[in-house]
CSV table of C-alpha atoms in Angstrom, one decimal:
chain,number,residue,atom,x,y,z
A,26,UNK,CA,-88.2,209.1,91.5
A,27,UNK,CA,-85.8,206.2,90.1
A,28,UNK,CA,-87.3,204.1,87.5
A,29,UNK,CA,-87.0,200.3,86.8
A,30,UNK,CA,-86.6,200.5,82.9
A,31,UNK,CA,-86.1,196.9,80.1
A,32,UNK,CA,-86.5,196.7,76.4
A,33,UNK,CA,-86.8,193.3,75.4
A,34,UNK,CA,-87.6,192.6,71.5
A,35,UNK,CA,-89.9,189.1,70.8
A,36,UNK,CA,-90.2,187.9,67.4
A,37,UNK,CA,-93.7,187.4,67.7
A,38,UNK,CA,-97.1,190.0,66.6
A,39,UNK,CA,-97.9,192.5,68.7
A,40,UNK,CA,-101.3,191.2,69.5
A,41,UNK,CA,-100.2,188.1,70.7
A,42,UNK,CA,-97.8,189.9,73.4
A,43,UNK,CA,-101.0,192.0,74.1
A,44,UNK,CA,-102.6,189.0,74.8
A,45,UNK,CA,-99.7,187.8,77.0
A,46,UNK,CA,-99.6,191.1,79.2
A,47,UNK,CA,-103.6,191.8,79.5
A,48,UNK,CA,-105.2,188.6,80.0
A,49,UNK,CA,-105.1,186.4,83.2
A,50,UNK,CA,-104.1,183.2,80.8
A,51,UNK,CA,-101.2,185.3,79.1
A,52,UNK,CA,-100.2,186.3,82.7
A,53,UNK,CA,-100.3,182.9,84.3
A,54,UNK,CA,-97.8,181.2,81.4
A,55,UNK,CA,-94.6,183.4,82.0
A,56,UNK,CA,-95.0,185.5,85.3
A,57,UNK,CA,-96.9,182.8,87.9
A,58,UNK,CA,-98.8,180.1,87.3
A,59,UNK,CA,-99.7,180.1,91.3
A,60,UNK,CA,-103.1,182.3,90.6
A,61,UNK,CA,-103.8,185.3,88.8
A,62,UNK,CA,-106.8,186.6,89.9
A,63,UNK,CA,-109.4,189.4,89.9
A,64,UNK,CA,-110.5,190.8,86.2
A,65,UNK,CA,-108.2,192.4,83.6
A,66,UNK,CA,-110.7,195.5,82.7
A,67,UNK,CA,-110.0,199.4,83.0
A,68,UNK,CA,-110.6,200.0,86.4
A,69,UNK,CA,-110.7,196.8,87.9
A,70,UNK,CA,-108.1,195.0,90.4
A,71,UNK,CA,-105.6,192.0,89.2
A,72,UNK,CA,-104.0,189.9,92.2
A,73,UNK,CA,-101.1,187.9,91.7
A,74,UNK,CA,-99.9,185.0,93.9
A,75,UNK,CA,-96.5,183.7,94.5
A,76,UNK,CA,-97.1,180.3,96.9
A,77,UNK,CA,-98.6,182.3,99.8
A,78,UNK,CA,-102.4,182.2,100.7
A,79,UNK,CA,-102.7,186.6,99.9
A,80,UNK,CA,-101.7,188.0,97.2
A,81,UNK,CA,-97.9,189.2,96.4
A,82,UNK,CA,-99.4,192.1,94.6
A,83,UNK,CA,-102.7,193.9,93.7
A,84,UNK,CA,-102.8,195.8,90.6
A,85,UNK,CA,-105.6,198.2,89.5
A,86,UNK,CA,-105.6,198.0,85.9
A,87,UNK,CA,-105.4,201.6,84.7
A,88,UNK,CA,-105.1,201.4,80.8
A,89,UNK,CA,-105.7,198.3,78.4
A,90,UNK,CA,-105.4,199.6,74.6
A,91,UNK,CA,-105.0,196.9,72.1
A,92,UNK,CA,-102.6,199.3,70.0
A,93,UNK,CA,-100.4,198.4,72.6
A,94,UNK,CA,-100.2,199.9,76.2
A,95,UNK,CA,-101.4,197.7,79.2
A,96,UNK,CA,-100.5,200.3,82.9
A,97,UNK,CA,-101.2,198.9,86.2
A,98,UNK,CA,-101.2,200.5,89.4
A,99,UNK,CA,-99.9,199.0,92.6
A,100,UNK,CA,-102.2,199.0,95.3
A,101,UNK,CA,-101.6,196.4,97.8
A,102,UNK,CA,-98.2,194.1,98.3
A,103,UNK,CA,-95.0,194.8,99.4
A,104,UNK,CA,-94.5,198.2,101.0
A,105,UNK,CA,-92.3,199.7,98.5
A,106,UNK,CA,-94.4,198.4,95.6
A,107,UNK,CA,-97.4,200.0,96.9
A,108,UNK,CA,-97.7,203.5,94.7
A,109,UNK,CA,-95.7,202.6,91.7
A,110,UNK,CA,-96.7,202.4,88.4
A,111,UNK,CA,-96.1,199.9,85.9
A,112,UNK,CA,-96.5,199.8,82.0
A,113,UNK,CA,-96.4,197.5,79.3
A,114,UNK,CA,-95.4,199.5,75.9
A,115,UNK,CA,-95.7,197.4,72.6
A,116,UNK,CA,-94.4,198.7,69.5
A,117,UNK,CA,-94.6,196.5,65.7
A,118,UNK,CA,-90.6,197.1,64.5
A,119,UNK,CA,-90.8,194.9,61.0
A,120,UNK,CA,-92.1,191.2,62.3
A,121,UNK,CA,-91.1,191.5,65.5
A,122,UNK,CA,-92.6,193.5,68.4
A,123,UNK,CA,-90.3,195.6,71.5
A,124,UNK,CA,-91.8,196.2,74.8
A,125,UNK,CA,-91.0,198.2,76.8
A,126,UNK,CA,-91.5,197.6,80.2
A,127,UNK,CA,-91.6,200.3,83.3
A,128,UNK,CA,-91.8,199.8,86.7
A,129,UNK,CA,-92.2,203.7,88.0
A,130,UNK,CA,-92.2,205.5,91.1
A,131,UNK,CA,-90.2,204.3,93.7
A,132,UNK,CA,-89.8,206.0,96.3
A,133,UNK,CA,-85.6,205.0,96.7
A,134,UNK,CA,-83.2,203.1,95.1
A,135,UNK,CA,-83.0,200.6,97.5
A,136,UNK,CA,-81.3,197.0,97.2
A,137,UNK,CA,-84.9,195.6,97.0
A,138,UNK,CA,-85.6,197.4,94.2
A,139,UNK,CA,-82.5,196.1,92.2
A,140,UNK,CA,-83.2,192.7,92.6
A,141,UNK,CA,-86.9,193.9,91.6
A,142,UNK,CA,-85.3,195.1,87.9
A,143,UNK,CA,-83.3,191.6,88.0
A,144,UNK,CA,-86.3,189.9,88.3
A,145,UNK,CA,-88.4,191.7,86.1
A,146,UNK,CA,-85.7,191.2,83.1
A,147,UNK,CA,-85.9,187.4,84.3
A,148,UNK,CA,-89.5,187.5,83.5
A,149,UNK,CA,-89.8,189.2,80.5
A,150,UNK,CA,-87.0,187.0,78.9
A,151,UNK,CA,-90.0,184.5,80.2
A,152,UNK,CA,-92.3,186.0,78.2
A,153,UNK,CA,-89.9,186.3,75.2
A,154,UNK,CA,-89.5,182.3,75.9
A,155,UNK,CA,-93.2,182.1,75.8
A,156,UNK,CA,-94.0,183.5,72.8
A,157,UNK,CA,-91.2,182.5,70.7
A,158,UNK,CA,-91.2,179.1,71.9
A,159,UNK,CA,-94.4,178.2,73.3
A,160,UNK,CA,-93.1,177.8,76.8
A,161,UNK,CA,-92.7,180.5,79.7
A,162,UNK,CA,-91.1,180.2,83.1
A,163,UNK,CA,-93.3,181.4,85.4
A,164,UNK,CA,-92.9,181.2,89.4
A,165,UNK,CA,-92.9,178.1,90.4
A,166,UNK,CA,-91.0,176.8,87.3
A,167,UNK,CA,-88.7,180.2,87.7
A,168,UNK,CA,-84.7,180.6,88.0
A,169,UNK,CA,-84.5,182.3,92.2
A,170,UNK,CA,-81.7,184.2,92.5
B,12,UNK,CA,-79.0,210.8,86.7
B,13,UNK,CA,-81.2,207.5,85.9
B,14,UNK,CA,-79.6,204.2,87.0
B,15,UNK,CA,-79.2,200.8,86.2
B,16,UNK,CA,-78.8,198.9,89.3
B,17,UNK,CA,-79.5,194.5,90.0
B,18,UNK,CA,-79.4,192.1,92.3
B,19,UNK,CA,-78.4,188.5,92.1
B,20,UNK,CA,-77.5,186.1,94.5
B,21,UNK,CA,-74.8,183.5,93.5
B,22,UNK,CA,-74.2,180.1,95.4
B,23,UNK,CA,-70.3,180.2,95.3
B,24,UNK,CA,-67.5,182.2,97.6
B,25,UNK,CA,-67.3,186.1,97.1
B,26,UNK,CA,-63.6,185.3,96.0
B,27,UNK,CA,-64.9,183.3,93.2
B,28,UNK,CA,-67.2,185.7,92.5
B,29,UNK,CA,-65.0,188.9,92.8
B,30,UNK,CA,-61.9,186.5,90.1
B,31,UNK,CA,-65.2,186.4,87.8
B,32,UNK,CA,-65.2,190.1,87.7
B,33,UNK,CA,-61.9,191.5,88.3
B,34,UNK,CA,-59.9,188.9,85.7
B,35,UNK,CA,-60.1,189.3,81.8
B,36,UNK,CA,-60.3,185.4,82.0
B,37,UNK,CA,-63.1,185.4,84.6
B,38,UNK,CA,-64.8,188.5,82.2
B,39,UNK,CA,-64.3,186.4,79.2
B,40,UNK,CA,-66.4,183.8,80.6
B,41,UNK,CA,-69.8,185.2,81.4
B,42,UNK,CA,-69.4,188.7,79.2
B,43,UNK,CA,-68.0,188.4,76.2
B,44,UNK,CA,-65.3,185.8,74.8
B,45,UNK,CA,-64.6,187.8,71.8
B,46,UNK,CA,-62.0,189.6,73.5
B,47,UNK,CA,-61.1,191.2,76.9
B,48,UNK,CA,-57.8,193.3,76.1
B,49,UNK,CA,-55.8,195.4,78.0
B,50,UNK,CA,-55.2,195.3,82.1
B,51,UNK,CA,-57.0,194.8,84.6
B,52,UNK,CA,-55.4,197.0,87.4
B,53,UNK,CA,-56.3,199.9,89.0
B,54,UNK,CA,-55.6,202.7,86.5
B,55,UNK,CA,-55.5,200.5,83.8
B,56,UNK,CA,-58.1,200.2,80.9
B,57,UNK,CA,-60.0,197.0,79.6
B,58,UNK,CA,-61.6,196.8,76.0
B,59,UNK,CA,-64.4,194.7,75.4
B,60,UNK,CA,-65.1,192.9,72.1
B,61,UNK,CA,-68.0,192.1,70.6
B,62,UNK,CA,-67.9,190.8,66.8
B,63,UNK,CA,-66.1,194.1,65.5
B,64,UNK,CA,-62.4,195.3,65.0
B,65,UNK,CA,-62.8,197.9,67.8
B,66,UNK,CA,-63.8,197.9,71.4
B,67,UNK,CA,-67.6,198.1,72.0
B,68,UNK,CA,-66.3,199.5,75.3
B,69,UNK,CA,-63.4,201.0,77.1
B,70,UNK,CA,-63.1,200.9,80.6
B,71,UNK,CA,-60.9,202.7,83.1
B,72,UNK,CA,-60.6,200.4,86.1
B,73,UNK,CA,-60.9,202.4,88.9
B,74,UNK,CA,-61.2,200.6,91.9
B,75,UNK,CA,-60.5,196.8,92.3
B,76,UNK,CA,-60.9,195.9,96.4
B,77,UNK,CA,-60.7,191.9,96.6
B,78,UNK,CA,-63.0,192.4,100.0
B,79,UNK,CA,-65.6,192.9,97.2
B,80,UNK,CA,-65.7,196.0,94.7
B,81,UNK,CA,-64.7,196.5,91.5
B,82,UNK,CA,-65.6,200.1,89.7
B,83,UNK,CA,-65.0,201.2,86.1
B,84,UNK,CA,-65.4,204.1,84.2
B,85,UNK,CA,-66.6,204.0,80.6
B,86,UNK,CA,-64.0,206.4,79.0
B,87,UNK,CA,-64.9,204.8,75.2
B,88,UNK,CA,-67.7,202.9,73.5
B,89,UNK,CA,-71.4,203.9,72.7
B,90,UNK,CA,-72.0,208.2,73.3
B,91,UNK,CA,-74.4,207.3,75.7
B,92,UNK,CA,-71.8,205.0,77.8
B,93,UNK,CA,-69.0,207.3,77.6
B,94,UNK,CA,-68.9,208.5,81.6
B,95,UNK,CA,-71.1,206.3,83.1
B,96,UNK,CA,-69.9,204.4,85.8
B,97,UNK,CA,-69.9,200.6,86.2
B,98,UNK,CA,-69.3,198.8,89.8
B,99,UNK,CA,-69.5,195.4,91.2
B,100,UNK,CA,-70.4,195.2,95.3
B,101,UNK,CA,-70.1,191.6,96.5
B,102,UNK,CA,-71.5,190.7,100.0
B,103,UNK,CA,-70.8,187.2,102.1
B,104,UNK,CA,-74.4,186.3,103.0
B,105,UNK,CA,-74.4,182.9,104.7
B,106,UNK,CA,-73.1,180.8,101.8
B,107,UNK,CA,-74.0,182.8,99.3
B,108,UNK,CA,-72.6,186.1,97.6
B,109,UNK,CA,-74.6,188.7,96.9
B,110,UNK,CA,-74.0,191.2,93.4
B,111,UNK,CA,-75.0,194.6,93.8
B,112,UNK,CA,-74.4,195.7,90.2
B,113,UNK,CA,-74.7,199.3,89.1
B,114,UNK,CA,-74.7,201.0,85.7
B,115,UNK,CA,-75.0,204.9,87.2
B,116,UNK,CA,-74.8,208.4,85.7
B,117,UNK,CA,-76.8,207.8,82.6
B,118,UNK,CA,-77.7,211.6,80.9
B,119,UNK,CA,-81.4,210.7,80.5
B,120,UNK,CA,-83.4,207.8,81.0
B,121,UNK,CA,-83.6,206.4,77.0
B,122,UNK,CA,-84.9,203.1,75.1
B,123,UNK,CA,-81.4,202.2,74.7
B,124,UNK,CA,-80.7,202.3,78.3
B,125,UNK,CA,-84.0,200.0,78.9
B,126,UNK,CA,-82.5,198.0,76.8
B,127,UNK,CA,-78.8,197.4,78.1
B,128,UNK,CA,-80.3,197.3,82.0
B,129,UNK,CA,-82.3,193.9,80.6
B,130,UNK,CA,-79.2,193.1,78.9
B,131,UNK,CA,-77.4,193.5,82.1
B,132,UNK,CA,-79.9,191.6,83.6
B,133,UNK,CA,-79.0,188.5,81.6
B,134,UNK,CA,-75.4,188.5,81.6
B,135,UNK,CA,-75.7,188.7,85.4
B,136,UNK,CA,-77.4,185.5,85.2
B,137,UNK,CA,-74.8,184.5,82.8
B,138,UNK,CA,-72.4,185.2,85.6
B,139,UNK,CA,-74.3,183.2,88.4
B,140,UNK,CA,-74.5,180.2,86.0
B,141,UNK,CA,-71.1,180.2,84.7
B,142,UNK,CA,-70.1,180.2,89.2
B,143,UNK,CA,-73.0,177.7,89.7
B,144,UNK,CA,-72.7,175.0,86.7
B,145,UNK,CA,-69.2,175.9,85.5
B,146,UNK,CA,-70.7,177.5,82.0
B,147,UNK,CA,-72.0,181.3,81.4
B,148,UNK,CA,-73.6,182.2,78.5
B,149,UNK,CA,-71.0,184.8,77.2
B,150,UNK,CA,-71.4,186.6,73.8
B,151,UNK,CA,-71.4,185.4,71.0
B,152,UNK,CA,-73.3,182.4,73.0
B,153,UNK,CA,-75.9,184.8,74.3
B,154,UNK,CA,-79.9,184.8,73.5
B,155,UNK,CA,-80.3,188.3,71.3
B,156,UNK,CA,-83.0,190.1,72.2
């Protein structure tokens, strides 16, 4: 099943980007600041909002380890999201840390799913933004295209 | 074979859009501005400069359609680029035109391949911004990540 697949390297510790990918605060600053709720522990549910009274997306948390590795699973949202997989993978490379970031398990290669991996570089270059310069841009602040 | 595929939508005409990827000067402008060398012409090969004496990349052009397509073939750069194939699908959508961009026939699905789909990413953002606001964010003017 095709893979949505970036590599992004931040010149900031690796806990702090932990921080930014497992914690509803971290969350809100550089993917939407619209409502990020729900709890971010093993096992629980994460729902994130984009302007629209229900969710855009339900994740069930599936892995949080502080060495690095924050997966979600998609459980509600839009149809072709529902199913995948998506993981956070931090790794220390001198100062700086590289995540790597999957979004797995799609069921086709379809033209929603290319302006998914758009947007998802768009976001983490957000979080790069964040952490380097204190200052994200989440949705509603974020570029549409 | 894994793919890199996006999806951007830029507020300008598809022809504007299709010059911006079909001329070395429109390439030069929201890739690199090191150097575009060669031809751009069906048959033809364009190398692509980035801060070094030799190409980072060599492409065949293989198909230039001005209703909209461009396609390469990687015949020289980095091993894992050599035979990969590039193309550019513009679509009229109202007054918009909408990139299809596709990076295809990768051997395996590596960290270096994460990394050039979010470098993809940005440069088609580059691309919609340099249409848009008159100014890309070629290389050696890009953000490094």
């Amino acid at each position: 099943m095709p893979d949505i697949r970036h590599r992004v390297v931040i010149s900031a510790p690796l806990e702090s980007v932990y921080e930014a990918v497992s914690t509803k605060e971290g969350l809100s600053e550089w993917w939407t600041r619209d409502g990020v709720r729900g709890e971010s522990s093993e096992g629980s549910r994460l729902g994130f909002f984009f302007g629209k009274p229900e969710p855009a997306a339900v994740m069930e948390v599936t892995r949080l380890s502080p060495a690095g590795r924050v997966q979600w699973s998609c459980v509600e949202g839009a149809e072709e999201w529902v199913g995948t997989k998506l993981a956070f993978d931090l790794a220390e490379q001198e100062d700086q840390t590289v995540v790597l970031f999957s979004h797995a398990d799609w069921r086709g290669a379809s033209e929603f799913m290319a302006h998914c991996s758009a947007r998802w570089a768009y976001f983490l270059l957000s979080l790069k933004s964040l952490l380097e310069t204190g200052k994200g841009t989440p949705f509603p602040d974020d570029l549409r295209f």
